[in-house]
Amino acid sequence: MEKVPGEMEIERRERSEELSEAERKAVQATWARLYANCEDVGVAILVRFFVNFPSAKQYFRQFKHMEEPLEMERSPQLRKHACRVMGALNTVVENLHDPEKVSSVLSLVGKAHALKHKVEPVYFKILSGVILEVIAEEFANDFPPETQRAWAKLRGLIYSHVTAAYKEVGWVQQIPNATTPPATLPSSGP
């Protein structure tokens, strides 16, 4: 059974810290290898996301009724969205040295998802957890604890900027807390 935590529950546990130079380099080195296979990795991330958290599909009319992972993998619309997600992440990772650029990109993403798509911000937290799972699997033999911590820190930074954009546009949580099941999220690492 899928469990999606309430937005406020996640925010209380979340903290945003800037990455050190060493952490930025670790994230960028890992990302460069991952991004070399951008479309396939992006599709793997989204398929896992939708299989493990099927309620997220409600925001995608083009593939919200797809149940089978293979059907999702073959979907041109899902593949296109995977490339957009990976492209946005690439812009963030490439610009980690420029906090204003990172903030600007994530603000645009957050506002679009709040205003146009009406996506609950908690799904950004969940998706970023899935991304970390895929990275950990892809680099199982080359993903040391310090790199894992750097990625976990980036995850918090992304979520912090996205939720700030939601707050800026006056987002009101769409899922009532009373009906939101308890949290079960992918681990953010050590």
Short mmCIF file of C-alpha atoms in Angstrom, two decimals:
data_model
loop_
_atom_site.label_atom_id
_atom_site.label_comp_id
_atom_site.label_asym_id
_atom_site.label_seq_id
_atom_site.Cartn_x
_atom_site.Cartn_y
_atom_site.Cartn_z
CA MET A 1 0.00 0.00 0.00
CA GLU A 2 1.23 3.44 -0.95
CA LYS A 3 1.83 5.88 1.86
CA VAL A 4 2.19 9.58 1.14
CA PRO A 5 3.02 11.80 4.09
CA GLY A 6 1.47 15.17 4.71
CA GLU A 7 3.42 18.15 3.45
CA MET A 8 3.86 19.75 6.86
CA GLU A 9 5.19 16.51 8.34
CA ILE A 10 7.95 16.46 5.74
CA GLU A 11 8.79 20.14 6.18
CA ARG A 12 9.38 19.75 9.90
CA ARG A 13 12.07 17.15 9.21
CA GLU A 14 13.60 19.03 6.30
CA ARG A 15 16.53 21.35 6.53
CA SER A 16 18.35 23.14 3.77
CA GLU A 17 22.11 23.52 3.82
CA GLU A 18 24.43 24.81 1.15
CA LEU A 19 26.83 22.26 -0.27
CA SER A 20 30.55 22.62 0.33
CA GLU A 21 32.95 22.69 -2.61
CA ALA A 22 33.86 19.03 -2.03
CA GLU A 23 30.18 18.06 -1.87
CA ARG A 24 29.42 19.97 -5.08
CA LYS A 25 32.24 18.17 -6.86
CA ALA A 26 31.07 14.77 -5.58
CA VAL A 27 27.50 15.42 -6.73
CA GLN A 28 28.64 16.76 -10.10
CA ALA A 29 30.96 13.80 -10.72
CA THR A 30 28.22 11.29 -9.93
CA TRP A 31 25.70 13.24 -11.97
CA ALA A 32 27.96 13.47 -15.02
CA ARG A 33 28.15 9.69 -15.20
CA LEU A 34 24.41 9.33 -14.63
CA TYR A 35 23.47 12.05 -17.10
CA ALA A 36 25.48 10.35 -19.84
CA ASN A 37 22.53 7.96 -20.07
CA CYS A 38 19.96 10.69 -19.43
CA GLU A 39 16.80 9.36 -21.06
CA ASP A 40 17.05 5.76 -19.85
CA VAL A 41 17.95 6.80 -16.31
CA GLY A 42 15.14 9.36 -16.28
CA VAL A 43 12.65 6.76 -17.47
CA ALA A 44 13.86 4.28 -14.83
CA ILE A 45 13.39 6.94 -12.16
CA LEU A 46 9.87 7.89 -13.27
CA VAL A 47 8.74 4.29 -13.72
CA ARG A 48 9.91 3.41 -10.22
CA PHE A 49 8.25 6.56 -8.88
CA PHE A 50 4.91 5.74 -10.50
CA VAL A 51 5.03 2.05 -9.59
CA ASN A 52 5.87 2.75 -5.94
CA PHE A 53 3.67 5.85 -5.65
CA PRO A 54 0.82 5.36 -8.15
CA SER A 55 -1.12 8.33 -6.77
CA ALA A 56 1.51 10.55 -8.44
CA LYS A 57 0.15 9.48 -11.84
CA GLN A 58 -3.02 11.49 -11.21
CA TYR A 59 -1.19 14.59 -12.42
CA PHE A 60 -0.38 13.09 -15.83
CA ARG A 61 -3.41 12.53 -18.04
CA GLN A 62 -1.20 11.02 -20.78
CA PHE A 63 -0.10 8.05 -18.68
CA LYS A 64 -2.12 8.06 -15.48
CA HIS A 65 -3.97 4.89 -16.47
CA MET A 66 -0.83 2.90 -17.25
CA GLU A 67 -0.22 0.10 -14.78
CA GLU A 68 2.56 -1.99 -16.27
CA PRO A 69 6.15 -0.79 -16.00
CA LEU A 70 6.94 -1.90 -19.55
CA GLU A 71 4.02 0.11 -20.89
CA MET A 72 5.31 3.16 -19.00
CA GLU A 73 8.86 2.63 -20.28
CA ARG A 74 7.60 2.61 -23.86
CA SER A 75 5.40 5.69 -23.48
CA PRO A 76 6.70 8.59 -25.60
CA GLN A 77 5.01 11.05 -23.21
CA LEU A 78 6.70 9.52 -20.16
CA ARG A 79 10.05 9.47 -21.96
CA LYS A 80 9.61 13.15 -22.87
CA HIS A 81 8.77 14.07 -19.28
CA ALA A 82 11.75 12.04 -18.04
CA CYS A 83 14.01 14.12 -20.28
CA ARG A 84 12.49 17.35 -18.91
CA VAL A 85 13.04 16.19 -15.32
CA MET A 86 16.63 15.19 -16.06
CA GLY A 87 17.23 18.46 -17.90
CA ALA A 88 16.02 20.52 -14.93
CA LEU A 89 18.17 18.47 -12.57
CA ASN A 90 21.12 18.91 -14.88
CA THR A 91 20.69 22.68 -14.79
CA VAL A 92 20.61 22.60 -10.99
CA VAL A 93 23.66 20.33 -10.69
CA GLU A 94 25.70 22.25 -13.26
CA ASN A 95 24.98 25.49 -11.40
CA LEU A 96 25.58 24.42 -7.82
CA HIS A 97 28.32 27.07 -7.66
CA ASP A 98 25.63 29.73 -8.33
CA PRO A 99 22.98 29.67 -5.57
CA GLU A 100 20.93 32.39 -7.31
CA LYS A 101 20.66 30.34 -10.51
CA VAL A 102 19.72 27.20 -8.54
CA SER A 103 17.08 29.17 -6.64
CA SER A 104 15.72 30.68 -9.85
CA VAL A 105 15.43 27.33 -11.65
CA LEU A 106 13.79 25.60 -8.69
CA SER A 107 11.45 28.54 -8.15
CA LEU A 108 10.24 28.28 -11.73
CA VAL A 109 9.76 24.52 -11.39
CA GLY A 110 7.94 24.91 -8.07
CA LYS A 111 5.64 27.69 -9.28
CA ALA A 112 4.74 25.81 -12.47
CA HIS A 113 3.91 22.67 -10.53
CA ALA A 114 1.89 24.62 -7.95
CA LEU A 115 -0.05 26.91 -10.25
CA LYS A 116 -0.38 25.04 -13.53
CA HIS A 117 -0.18 21.38 -12.57
CA LYS A 118 -1.49 21.56 -8.97
CA VAL A 119 1.01 18.91 -7.82
CA GLU A 120 1.35 18.41 -4.08
CA PRO A 121 4.91 19.48 -3.13
CA VAL A 122 5.47 16.30 -1.13
CA TYR A 123 5.88 14.49 -4.46
CA PHE A 124 9.13 16.39 -5.03
CA LYS A 125 10.47 14.91 -1.81
CA ILE A 126 9.33 11.45 -2.80
CA LEU A 127 10.74 11.74 -6.32
CA SER A 128 14.08 12.95 -5.00
CA GLY A 129 14.19 9.88 -2.75
CA VAL A 130 13.60 7.66 -5.78
CA ILE A 131 16.41 9.47 -7.59
CA LEU A 132 18.75 8.72 -4.70
CA GLU A 133 17.73 5.05 -4.76
CA VAL A 134 18.51 4.81 -8.47
CA ILE A 135 21.86 6.57 -8.03
CA ALA A 136 22.77 4.22 -5.17
CA GLU A 137 21.94 1.21 -7.35
CA GLU A 138 23.73 2.53 -10.42
CA PHE A 139 26.88 3.23 -8.43
CA ALA A 140 26.59 0.55 -5.75
CA ASN A 141 30.36 0.00 -5.73
CA ASP A 142 31.24 3.68 -6.08
CA PHE A 143 28.85 5.69 -3.88
CA PRO A 144 30.76 6.32 -0.65
CA PRO A 145 29.04 7.73 2.45
CA GLU A 146 30.35 11.25 1.88
CA THR A 147 28.85 11.28 -1.64
CA GLN A 148 25.59 9.88 -0.27
CA ARG A 149 25.51 12.68 2.32
CA ALA A 150 26.17 15.27 -0.39
CA TRP A 151 23.25 13.96 -2.44
CA ALA A 152 21.02 13.90 0.64
CA LYS A 153 21.97 17.52 1.27
CA LEU A 154 21.13 18.41 -2.34
CA ARG A 155 17.80 16.63 -1.93
CA GLY A 156 17.02 18.89 1.04
CA LEU A 157 18.15 21.97 -0.85
CA ILE A 158 15.92 21.15 -3.82
CA TYR A 159 12.90 20.46 -1.64
CA SER A 160 13.49 23.63 0.38
CA HIS A 161 13.59 25.82 -2.75
CA VAL A 162 10.58 24.14 -4.34
CA THR A 163 8.44 24.43 -1.20
CA ALA A 164 9.51 28.09 -0.83
CA ALA A 165 8.12 28.70 -4.33
CA TYR A 166 4.87 26.98 -3.36
CA LYS A 167 4.58 29.20 -0.29
CA GLU A 168 5.37 32.29 -2.37
CA VAL A 169 2.35 31.63 -4.60
CA GLY A 170 0.10 30.95 -1.61
CA TRP A 171 -0.18 27.19 -2.03
CA VAL A 172 -2.74 25.52 0.18
CA GLN A 173 -2.29 21.81 0.77
CA GLN A 174 -4.75 19.89 -1.42
CA ILE A 175 -4.69 16.61 0.50
CA PRO A 176 -6.42 16.99 3.87
CA ASN A 177 -4.16 15.92 6.76
CA ALA A 178 -6.97 13.81 8.24
CA THR A 179 -6.89 11.45 5.27
CA THR A 180 -3.14 11.40 4.71
CA PRO A 181 -1.59 8.07 5.75
CA PRO A 182 1.59 8.00 7.83
CA ALA A 183 4.92 8.57 6.14
CA THR A 184 6.90 5.95 4.34
CA LEU A 185 9.61 7.60 2.30
CA PRO A 186 12.80 6.38 0.72
CA SER A 187 15.74 6.97 3.01
CA SER A 188 17.71 10.13 2.41
CA GLY A 189 20.95 8.39 3.30
CA PRO A 190 23.13 8.52 6.40
#
